[in-house]
């Protein structure tokens, strides 16, 4: 029930130096330079964090938790994610979504998987919808899903600028955004439109037009994969200047198949250079999604499955490479997505009253311990909690 994490170097993500953290149940009860002996309560777990860095649990807002893929036919449908792979990657809050396949995958499946992950210990939400417009929902409309289903924070990933999209016109995209807008208001949600951006010719033009021509607040539009190709970064920077968030996908690297791809570290540096506010940049993993590669003629040449481990690996690389300080890098996967998704103050920060979602890093910035809503999920880098059918 009660835990004290003592003497860790605390980043909230703001650096506060050595502090003790008192956890009561699922919440952070108190943060203080030195918390004395607590008496009059049942047993307290004392955790010595001397030599460790204590940071907020990570938020991954783009994970195909119930599986995805399928671009190479049914045999390439990717598997469901396990609780241990999320927790060992430091992820204590996840947003699950569908992708290209809204036919054999369903929002119902996604919701059930989110509930399972929640029961296993982490916090899990979903985006309703899939690539297509009109998109897939549970109750018949994006608006009703947002109002009626607690776990629905928005709609996505709606695909634009991609041969796998519904080839939406501005009107089609505006209709989805309008549904998310009113559904978000009525349901007291962020009502995010999480937009998958492909390598297509139009880039972010539809989102620019939506921002200029409609009254829908641009901050509800959140494009992702904007580092998949270099030319998208300039457009993303422009959108961010208009008030939108831009999401970078971890695990994207330059190679022969994707010579114009920009990895997170370099993409962050480029966005800052182009004048984008770093407080509006987020990073997600695309975990358990497919990573298909198509040739110039649109033929599938290879397909792999994404891992959530790349989330922290890529963000810490921004620190190792001197692009960002720890204080600047952490918000990319903590405070910034929490603000975007409307989850502050419960998520994305370590403060009294917030959920006890905490990651302890060693001097090498490797993940050693993870607490999700006060529960120990990972110890010495190994999973403490496993899924029902995990060995
Ligand atoms: Zn996508």
GROMACS .gro file of C-alpha atoms and ligand atoms in nm:
model
  392
    1UNK     CA    1   0.000   0.000   0.000
    2UNK     CA    2   0.278   0.248   0.099
    3UNK     CA    3   0.619   0.284  -0.061
    4UNK     CA    4   0.903   0.532  -0.020
    5UNK     CA    5   1.155   0.575  -0.300
    6UNK     CA    6   1.452   0.736  -0.130
    7UNK     CA    7   1.738   0.952  -0.245
    8UNK     CA    8   1.690   0.931  -0.624
    9UNK     CA    9   1.787   1.209  -0.865
   10UNK     CA   10   1.437   1.329  -0.947
   11UNK     CA   11   1.321   1.464  -1.283
   12UNK     CA   12   0.952   1.555  -1.279
   13UNK     CA   13   1.053   1.602  -1.580
   14UNK     CA   14   1.198   1.921  -1.432
   15UNK     CA   15   1.520   1.847  -1.241
   16UNK     CA   16   1.464   1.870  -0.865
   17UNK     CA   17   1.779   1.699  -0.738
   18UNK     CA   18   1.781   1.429  -0.471
   19UNK     CA   19   1.434   1.368  -0.329
   20UNK     CA   20   1.222   1.111  -0.151
   21UNK     CA   21   0.884   1.010  -0.293
   22UNK     CA   22   0.603   0.870  -0.081
   23UNK     CA   23   0.356   0.652  -0.271
   24UNK     CA   24   0.015   0.577  -0.120
   25UNK     CA   25  -0.170   0.312  -0.316
   26UNK     CA   26  -0.179   0.420  -0.679
   27UNK     CA   27  -0.086   0.784  -0.615
   28UNK     CA   28   0.213   0.996  -0.526
   29UNK     CA   29   0.134   1.135  -0.182
   30UNK     CA   30   0.440   1.347  -0.109
   31UNK     CA   31   0.772   1.461  -0.256
   32UNK     CA   32   1.030   1.598  -0.018
   33UNK     CA   33   1.406   1.634   0.016
   34UNK     CA   34   1.389   1.397   0.309
   35UNK     CA   35   1.083   1.211   0.431
   36UNK     CA   36   1.132   1.093   0.789
   37UNK     CA   37   1.017   0.764   0.929
   38UNK     CA   38   0.648   0.726   0.859
   39UNK     CA   39   0.464   0.576   1.155
   40UNK     CA   40   0.109   0.474   1.227
   41UNK     CA   41   0.051   0.313   0.887
   42UNK     CA   42   0.074  -0.051   0.780
   43UNK     CA   43   0.400  -0.187   0.640
   44UNK     CA   44   0.598   0.046   0.412
   45UNK     CA   45   0.825  -0.075   0.129
   46UNK     CA   46   1.150   0.118   0.140
   47UNK     CA   47   1.323   0.149  -0.198
   48UNK     CA   48   1.678   0.283  -0.202
   49UNK     CA   49   1.723   0.486  -0.520
   50UNK     CA   50   2.072   0.612  -0.436
   51UNK     CA   51   2.263   0.640  -0.763
   52UNK     CA   52   1.944   0.612  -0.970
   53UNK     CA   53   1.763   0.868  -1.182
   54UNK     CA   54   1.390   0.881  -1.111
   55UNK     CA   55   1.164   0.994  -1.397
   56UNK     CA   56   0.793   0.982  -1.489
   57UNK     CA   57   0.665   0.663  -1.652
   58UNK     CA   58   0.670   0.684  -2.031
   59UNK     CA   59   0.363   0.747  -2.245
   60UNK     CA   60   0.348   0.573  -2.583
   61UNK     CA   61   0.056   0.713  -2.779
   62UNK     CA   62   0.088   0.489  -3.083
   63UNK     CA   63   0.095   0.114  -3.019
   64UNK     CA   64  -0.092  -0.155  -3.209
   65UNK     CA   65  -0.173  -0.326  -2.879
   66UNK     CA   66  -0.420  -0.572  -3.032
   67UNK     CA   67  -0.199  -0.631  -3.337
   68UNK     CA   68  -0.195  -0.464  -3.675
   69UNK     CA   69  -0.028  -0.508  -4.010
   70UNK     CA   70  -0.163  -0.745  -4.270
   71UNK     CA   71  -0.031  -0.559  -4.575
   72UNK     CA   72   0.118  -0.886  -4.699
   73UNK     CA   73  -0.203  -1.082  -4.640
   74UNK     CA   74  -0.331  -1.262  -4.329
   75UNK     CA   75   0.002  -1.429  -4.253
   76UNK     CA   76   0.153  -1.083  -4.190
   77UNK     CA   77  -0.103  -0.979  -3.927
   78UNK     CA   78   0.110  -0.882  -3.626
   79UNK     CA   79   0.050  -1.031  -3.280
   80UNK     CA   80  -0.098  -0.866  -2.969
   81UNK     CA   81   0.146  -0.697  -2.738
   82UNK     CA   82   0.233  -0.839  -2.395
   83UNK     CA   83   0.230  -0.644  -2.071
   84UNK     CA   84   0.594  -0.737  -2.005
   85UNK     CA   85   0.720  -0.588  -2.331
   86UNK     CA   86   0.545  -0.259  -2.256
   87UNK     CA   87   0.655  -0.240  -1.892
   88UNK     CA   88   1.018  -0.336  -1.954
   89UNK     CA   89   1.028  -0.052  -2.210
   90UNK     CA   90   0.929   0.187  -1.929
   91UNK     CA   91   0.582   0.243  -2.072
   92UNK     CA   92   0.322   0.296  -1.801
   93UNK     CA   93   0.060   0.463  -2.022
   94UNK     CA   94  -0.026   0.337  -2.368
   95UNK     CA   95  -0.272   0.444  -2.635
   96UNK     CA   96  -0.375   0.153  -2.855
   97UNK     CA   97  -0.497   0.193  -3.211
   98UNK     CA   98  -0.589   0.012  -3.529
   99UNK     CA   99  -0.407   0.075  -3.855
  100UNK     CA  100  -0.438  -0.028  -4.217
  101UNK     CA  101  -0.666  -0.319  -4.134
  102UNK     CA  102  -1.002  -0.207  -3.998
  103UNK     CA  103  -1.171  -0.516  -4.140
  104UNK     CA  104  -1.028  -0.811  -3.948
  105UNK     CA  105  -0.936  -0.586  -3.653
  106UNK     CA  106  -1.199  -0.402  -3.455
  107UNK     CA  107  -1.237  -0.124  -3.203
  108UNK     CA  108  -1.404  -0.382  -2.975
  109UNK     CA  109  -1.088  -0.594  -2.983
  110UNK     CA  110  -0.881  -0.285  -2.907
  111UNK     CA  111  -1.101  -0.189  -2.613
  112UNK     CA  112  -1.083  -0.542  -2.468
  113UNK     CA  113  -0.703  -0.543  -2.498
  114UNK     CA  114  -0.679  -0.201  -2.331
  115UNK     CA  115  -0.890  -0.332  -2.043
  116UNK     CA  116  -0.662  -0.635  -2.012
  117UNK     CA  117  -0.350  -0.416  -1.996
  118UNK     CA  118  -0.520  -0.197  -1.737
  119UNK     CA  119  -0.595  -0.504  -1.526
  120UNK     CA  120  -0.236  -0.620  -1.564
  121UNK     CA  121  -0.115  -0.290  -1.418
  122UNK     CA  122  -0.050  -0.011  -1.667
  123UNK     CA  123  -0.287   0.261  -1.788
  124UNK     CA  124  -0.431   0.199  -2.132
  125UNK     CA  125  -0.646   0.412  -2.362
  126UNK     CA  126  -0.747   0.383  -2.725
  127UNK     CA  127  -0.814   0.585  -3.037
  128UNK     CA  128  -1.130   0.475  -3.215
  129UNK     CA  129  -1.114   0.439  -3.593
  130UNK     CA  130  -0.865   0.299  -3.844
  131UNK     CA  131  -0.688   0.430  -4.158
  132UNK     CA  132  -1.011   0.471  -4.349
  133UNK     CA  133  -1.279   0.743  -4.376
  134UNK     CA  134  -1.564   0.687  -4.298
  135UNK     CA  135  -1.380   0.516  -4.021
  136UNK     CA  136  -1.449   0.218  -3.795
  137UNK     CA  137  -1.615   0.284  -3.462
  138UNK     CA  138  -1.782   0.090  -3.183
  139UNK     CA  139  -2.109   0.278  -3.144
  140UNK     CA  140  -2.160   0.409  -3.496
  141UNK     CA  141  -1.981   0.742  -3.478
  142UNK     CA  142  -1.656   0.893  -3.356
  143UNK     CA  143  -1.864   1.142  -3.161
  144UNK     CA  144  -2.055   0.876  -2.966
  145UNK     CA  145  -1.744   0.667  -2.903
  146UNK     CA  146  -1.579   0.972  -2.746
  147UNK     CA  147  -1.882   1.054  -2.535
  148UNK     CA  148  -1.976   0.703  -2.427
  149UNK     CA  149  -1.652   0.503  -2.396
  150UNK     CA  150  -1.419   0.620  -2.120
  151UNK     CA  151  -1.103   0.482  -2.278
  152UNK     CA  152  -1.148   0.659  -2.612
  153UNK     CA  153  -0.931   0.974  -2.621
  154UNK     CA  154  -0.963   1.051  -2.990
  155UNK     CA  155  -0.972   0.900  -3.336
  156UNK     CA  156  -0.688   0.751  -3.536
  157UNK     CA  157  -0.477   0.661  -3.698
  158UNK     CA  158  -0.655   0.825  -3.991
  159UNK     CA  159  -0.430   0.790  -4.295
  160UNK     CA  160  -0.343   1.072  -4.533
  161UNK     CA  161  -0.086   1.098  -4.808
  162UNK     CA  162  -0.052   0.721  -4.836
  163UNK     CA  163  -0.144   0.461  -5.098
  164UNK     CA  164  -0.311   0.265  -4.818
  165UNK     CA  165  -0.536   0.558  -4.714
  166UNK     CA  166  -0.894   0.624  -4.824
  167UNK     CA  167  -0.742   0.901  -5.041
  168UNK     CA  168  -0.937   1.153  -4.833
  169UNK     CA  169  -1.033   1.495  -4.963
  170UNK     CA  170  -1.027   1.795  -4.731
  171UNK     CA  171  -1.404   1.758  -4.678
  172UNK     CA  172  -1.364   1.397  -4.568
  173UNK     CA  173  -1.091   1.484  -4.318
  174UNK     CA  174  -1.287   1.784  -4.189
  175UNK     CA  175  -1.584   1.558  -4.116
  176UNK     CA  176  -1.373   1.331  -3.897
  177UNK     CA  177  -1.214   1.630  -3.724
  178UNK     CA  178  -1.556   1.784  -3.659
  179UNK     CA  179  -1.676   1.460  -3.502
  180UNK     CA  180  -1.369   1.448  -3.280
  181UNK     CA  181  -1.417   1.814  -3.188
  182UNK     CA  182  -1.776   1.785  -3.068
  183UNK     CA  183  -1.726   1.435  -2.924
  184UNK     CA  184  -1.427   1.562  -2.730
  185UNK     CA  185  -1.625   1.852  -2.587
  186UNK     CA  186  -1.924   1.639  -2.488
  187UNK     CA  187  -1.709   1.359  -2.347
  188UNK     CA  188  -1.456   1.590  -2.179
  189UNK     CA  189  -1.173   1.434  -2.379
  190UNK     CA  190  -0.891   1.582  -2.583
  191UNK     CA  191  -1.068   1.463  -2.899
  192UNK     CA  192  -0.741   1.416  -3.082
  193UNK     CA  193  -0.729   1.328  -3.452
  194UNK     CA  194  -0.415   1.116  -3.467
  195UNK     CA  195  -0.316   1.135  -3.833
  196UNK     CA  196  -0.095   0.874  -3.999
  197UNK     CA  197   0.112   1.053  -4.262
  198UNK     CA  198   0.253   0.836  -4.539
  199UNK     CA  199   0.519   0.906  -4.798
  200UNK     CA  200   0.263   1.037  -5.048
  201UNK     CA  201   0.290   1.343  -5.267
  202UNK     CA  202   0.053   1.561  -5.063
  203UNK     CA  203   0.255   1.557  -4.741
  204UNK     CA  204   0.078   1.758  -4.473
  205UNK     CA  205  -0.112   1.980  -4.719
  206UNK     CA  206  -0.454   1.857  -4.602
  207UNK     CA  207  -0.374   1.946  -4.241
  208UNK     CA  208  -0.247   2.290  -4.342
  209UNK     CA  209  -0.568   2.350  -4.536
  210UNK     CA  210  -0.780   2.230  -4.245
  211UNK     CA  211  -0.599   2.470  -4.012
  212UNK     CA  212  -0.643   2.763  -4.251
  213UNK     CA  213  -0.994   2.700  -4.378
  214UNK     CA  214  -1.191   2.566  -4.079
  215UNK     CA  215  -1.263   2.670  -3.722
  216UNK     CA  216  -1.145   2.340  -3.576
  217UNK     CA  217  -0.857   2.411  -3.335
  218UNK     CA  218  -0.538   2.291  -3.500
  219UNK     CA  219  -0.407   2.153  -3.171
  220UNK     CA  220  -0.656   1.867  -3.203
  221UNK     CA  221  -0.478   1.749  -3.517
  222UNK     CA  222  -0.174   1.538  -3.435
  223UNK     CA  223   0.021   1.408  -3.734
  224UNK     CA  224   0.253   1.114  -3.674
  225UNK     CA  225   0.544   0.951  -3.865
  226UNK     CA  226   0.654   1.303  -3.974
  227UNK     CA  227   1.018   1.188  -3.966
  228UNK     CA  228   0.956   0.906  -4.213
  229UNK     CA  229   1.078   1.127  -4.496
  230UNK     CA  230   1.289   1.439  -4.472
  231UNK     CA  231   1.062   1.676  -4.664
  232UNK     CA  232   0.777   1.625  -4.411
  233UNK     CA  233   0.982   1.786  -4.132
  234UNK     CA  234   0.962   2.140  -4.271
  235UNK     CA  235   0.586   2.110  -4.310
  236UNK     CA  236   0.558   1.963  -3.959
  237UNK     CA  237   0.755   2.258  -3.820
  238UNK     CA  238   0.508   2.497  -3.988
  239UNK     CA  239   0.212   2.312  -3.839
  240UNK     CA  240   0.372   2.317  -3.495
  241UNK     CA  241   0.418   2.696  -3.528
  242UNK     CA  242   0.043   2.715  -3.592
  243UNK     CA  243  -0.021   2.534  -3.262
  244UNK     CA  244  -0.036   2.166  -3.357
  245UNK     CA  245   0.166   1.885  -3.204
  246UNK     CA  246   0.391   1.672  -3.426
  247UNK     CA  247   0.471   1.312  -3.342
  248UNK     CA  248   0.796   1.142  -3.438
  249UNK     CA  249   0.813   0.766  -3.480
  250UNK     CA  250   1.097   0.592  -3.298
  251UNK     CA  251   1.277   0.309  -3.473
  252UNK     CA  252   1.284   0.491  -3.807
  253UNK     CA  253   1.639   0.489  -3.940
  254UNK     CA  254   1.804   0.579  -4.266
  255UNK     CA  255   1.886   0.269  -4.467
  256UNK     CA  256   1.883   0.149  -4.827
  257UNK     CA  257   1.509   0.096  -4.825
  258UNK     CA  258   1.439   0.439  -4.668
  259UNK     CA  259   1.725   0.673  -4.767
  260UNK     CA  260   1.523   0.987  -4.679
  261UNK     CA  261   1.408   0.868  -4.335
  262UNK     CA  262   1.526   1.077  -4.039
  263UNK     CA  263   1.582   0.912  -3.702
  264UNK     CA  264   1.429   1.074  -3.393
  265UNK     CA  265   1.753   1.232  -3.270
  266UNK     CA  266   1.818   1.411  -3.599
  267UNK     CA  267   1.450   1.494  -3.652
  268UNK     CA  268   1.429   1.667  -3.313
  269UNK     CA  269   1.739   1.871  -3.397
  270UNK     CA  270   1.594   1.961  -3.738
  271UNK     CA  271   1.255   2.066  -3.596
  272UNK     CA  272   1.417   2.289  -3.335
  273UNK     CA  273   1.637   2.444  -3.603
  274UNK     CA  274   1.328   2.517  -3.811
  275UNK     CA  275   1.179   2.703  -3.515
  276UNK     CA  276   0.931   2.444  -3.383
  277UNK     CA  277   0.854   2.462  -3.011
  278UNK     CA  278   0.995   2.148  -2.851
  279UNK     CA  279   0.700   2.147  -2.607
  280UNK     CA  280   0.483   2.047  -2.903
  281UNK     CA  281   0.692   1.753  -3.017
  282UNK     CA  282   0.615   1.400  -2.905
  283UNK     CA  283   0.765   1.058  -2.981
  284UNK     CA  284   0.584   0.725  -3.009
  285UNK     CA  285   0.697   0.375  -3.106
  286UNK     CA  286   0.443   0.235  -3.355
  287UNK     CA  287   0.502  -0.083  -3.153
  288UNK     CA  288   0.352  -0.410  -3.279
  289UNK     CA  289   0.259  -0.241  -3.604
  290UNK     CA  290   0.392  -0.370  -3.933
  291UNK     CA  291   0.691  -0.202  -4.094
  292UNK     CA  292   0.621  -0.271  -4.459
  293UNK     CA  293   0.856  -0.163  -4.734
  294UNK     CA  294   0.716  -0.106  -5.084
  295UNK     CA  295   0.914  -0.056  -5.403
  296UNK     CA  296   0.854   0.224  -5.658
  297UNK     CA  297   0.574   0.026  -5.819
  298UNK     CA  298   0.392  -0.029  -5.490
  299UNK     CA  299   0.496  -0.392  -5.449
  300UNK     CA  300   0.558  -0.510  -5.095
  301UNK     CA  301   0.923  -0.609  -5.063
  302UNK     CA  302   0.955  -0.678  -4.690
  303UNK     CA  303   0.758  -0.653  -4.369
  304UNK     CA  304   0.865  -0.664  -4.006
  305UNK     CA  305   0.701  -0.596  -3.670
  306UNK     CA  306   0.782  -0.284  -3.461
  307UNK     CA  307   0.910  -0.297  -3.104
  308UNK     CA  308   0.818  -0.059  -2.822
  309UNK     CA  309   1.175  -0.071  -2.690
  310UNK     CA  310   1.281   0.183  -2.953
  311UNK     CA  311   1.083   0.453  -2.768
  312UNK     CA  312   1.333   0.505  -2.487
  313UNK     CA  313   1.630   0.394  -2.698
  314UNK     CA  314   1.568   0.675  -2.946
  315UNK     CA  315   1.486   0.940  -2.685
  316UNK     CA  316   1.793   0.865  -2.477
  317UNK     CA  317   2.000   0.888  -2.792
  318UNK     CA  318   1.903   1.258  -2.809
  319UNK     CA  319   2.072   1.288  -2.468
  320UNK     CA  320   2.375   1.072  -2.551
  321UNK     CA  321   2.432   1.267  -2.874
  322UNK     CA  322   2.407   1.603  -2.696
  323UNK     CA  323   2.098   1.721  -2.888
  324UNK     CA  324   1.890   1.758  -2.569
  325UNK     CA  325   1.946   1.756  -2.196
  326UNK     CA  326   1.765   1.501  -1.982
  327UNK     CA  327   1.519   1.773  -1.876
  328UNK     CA  328   1.446   1.859  -2.240
  329UNK     CA  329   1.429   1.499  -2.367
  330UNK     CA  330   1.198   1.345  -2.107
  331UNK     CA  331   0.890   1.558  -2.195
  332UNK     CA  332   0.890   1.407  -2.547
  333UNK     CA  333   0.748   1.087  -2.395
  334UNK     CA  334   0.601   1.215  -2.068
  335UNK     CA  335   0.464   1.567  -2.023
  336UNK     CA  336   0.410   1.657  -2.390
  337UNK     CA  337   0.192   1.357  -2.482
  338UNK     CA  338   0.010   1.393  -2.149
  339UNK     CA  339  -0.076   1.754  -2.235
  340UNK     CA  340  -0.178   1.661  -2.589
  341UNK     CA  341  -0.400   1.378  -2.469
  342UNK     CA  342  -0.555   1.573  -2.181
  343UNK     CA  343  -0.407   1.342  -1.916
  344UNK     CA  344  -0.233   1.604  -1.699
  345UNK     CA  345  -0.199   1.609  -1.396
  346UNK     CA  346  -0.252   1.234  -1.347
  347UNK     CA  347   0.002   1.140  -1.614
  348UNK     CA  348   0.329   1.263  -1.757
  349UNK     CA  349   0.466   1.421  -1.443
  350UNK     CA  350   0.579   1.331  -1.092
  351UNK     CA  351   0.400   1.553  -0.844
  352UNK     CA  352   0.192   1.498  -0.538
  353UNK     CA  353  -0.151   1.374  -0.642
  354UNK     CA  354  -0.040   1.233  -0.977
  355UNK     CA  355  -0.046   0.861  -1.054
  356UNK     CA  356   0.257   0.676  -0.920
  357UNK     CA  357   0.400   0.597  -1.265
  358UNK     CA  358   0.775   0.597  -1.216
  359UNK     CA  359   1.082   0.470  -1.399
  360UNK     CA  360   1.418   0.427  -1.227
  361UNK     CA  361   1.720   0.454  -1.457
  362UNK     CA  362   2.078   0.359  -1.377
  363UNK     CA  363   2.382   0.572  -1.464
  364UNK     CA  364   2.382   0.428  -1.816
  365UNK     CA  365   2.015   0.535  -1.854
  366UNK     CA  366   1.906   0.171  -1.867
  367UNK     CA  367   1.562   0.097  -1.726
  368UNK     CA  368   1.599  -0.082  -1.394
  369UNK     CA  369   1.268  -0.048  -1.210
  370UNK     CA  370   0.921   0.050  -1.326
  371UNK     CA  371   0.619   0.131  -1.112
  372UNK     CA  372   0.277   0.173  -1.271
  373UNK     CA  373   0.005   0.321  -1.052
  374UNK     CA  374   0.221   0.229  -0.754
  375UNK     CA  375   0.269  -0.135  -0.854
  376UNK     CA  376   0.618  -0.274  -0.918
  377UNK     CA  377   0.612  -0.397  -1.280
  378UNK     CA  378   0.986  -0.431  -1.355
  379UNK     CA  379   1.278  -0.504  -1.127
  380UNK     CA  380   1.645  -0.499  -1.240
  381UNK     CA  381   1.519  -0.464  -1.594
  382UNK     CA  382   1.317  -0.786  -1.575
  383UNK     CA  383   0.939  -0.817  -1.574
  384UNK     CA  384   0.775  -0.878  -1.237
  385UNK     CA  385   0.425  -0.887  -1.387
  386UNK     CA  386   0.354  -1.111  -1.682
  387UNK     CA  387   0.045  -1.160  -1.893
  388UNK     CA  388  -0.206  -1.435  -1.827
  389UNK     CA  389  -0.061  -1.664  -2.095
  390UNK     CA  390   0.301  -1.544  -2.080
  391UNK     CA  391   0.558  -1.795  -1.953
  392LIG    ZN1  392   0.082   0.464  -3.899
   0.00000   0.00000   0.00000
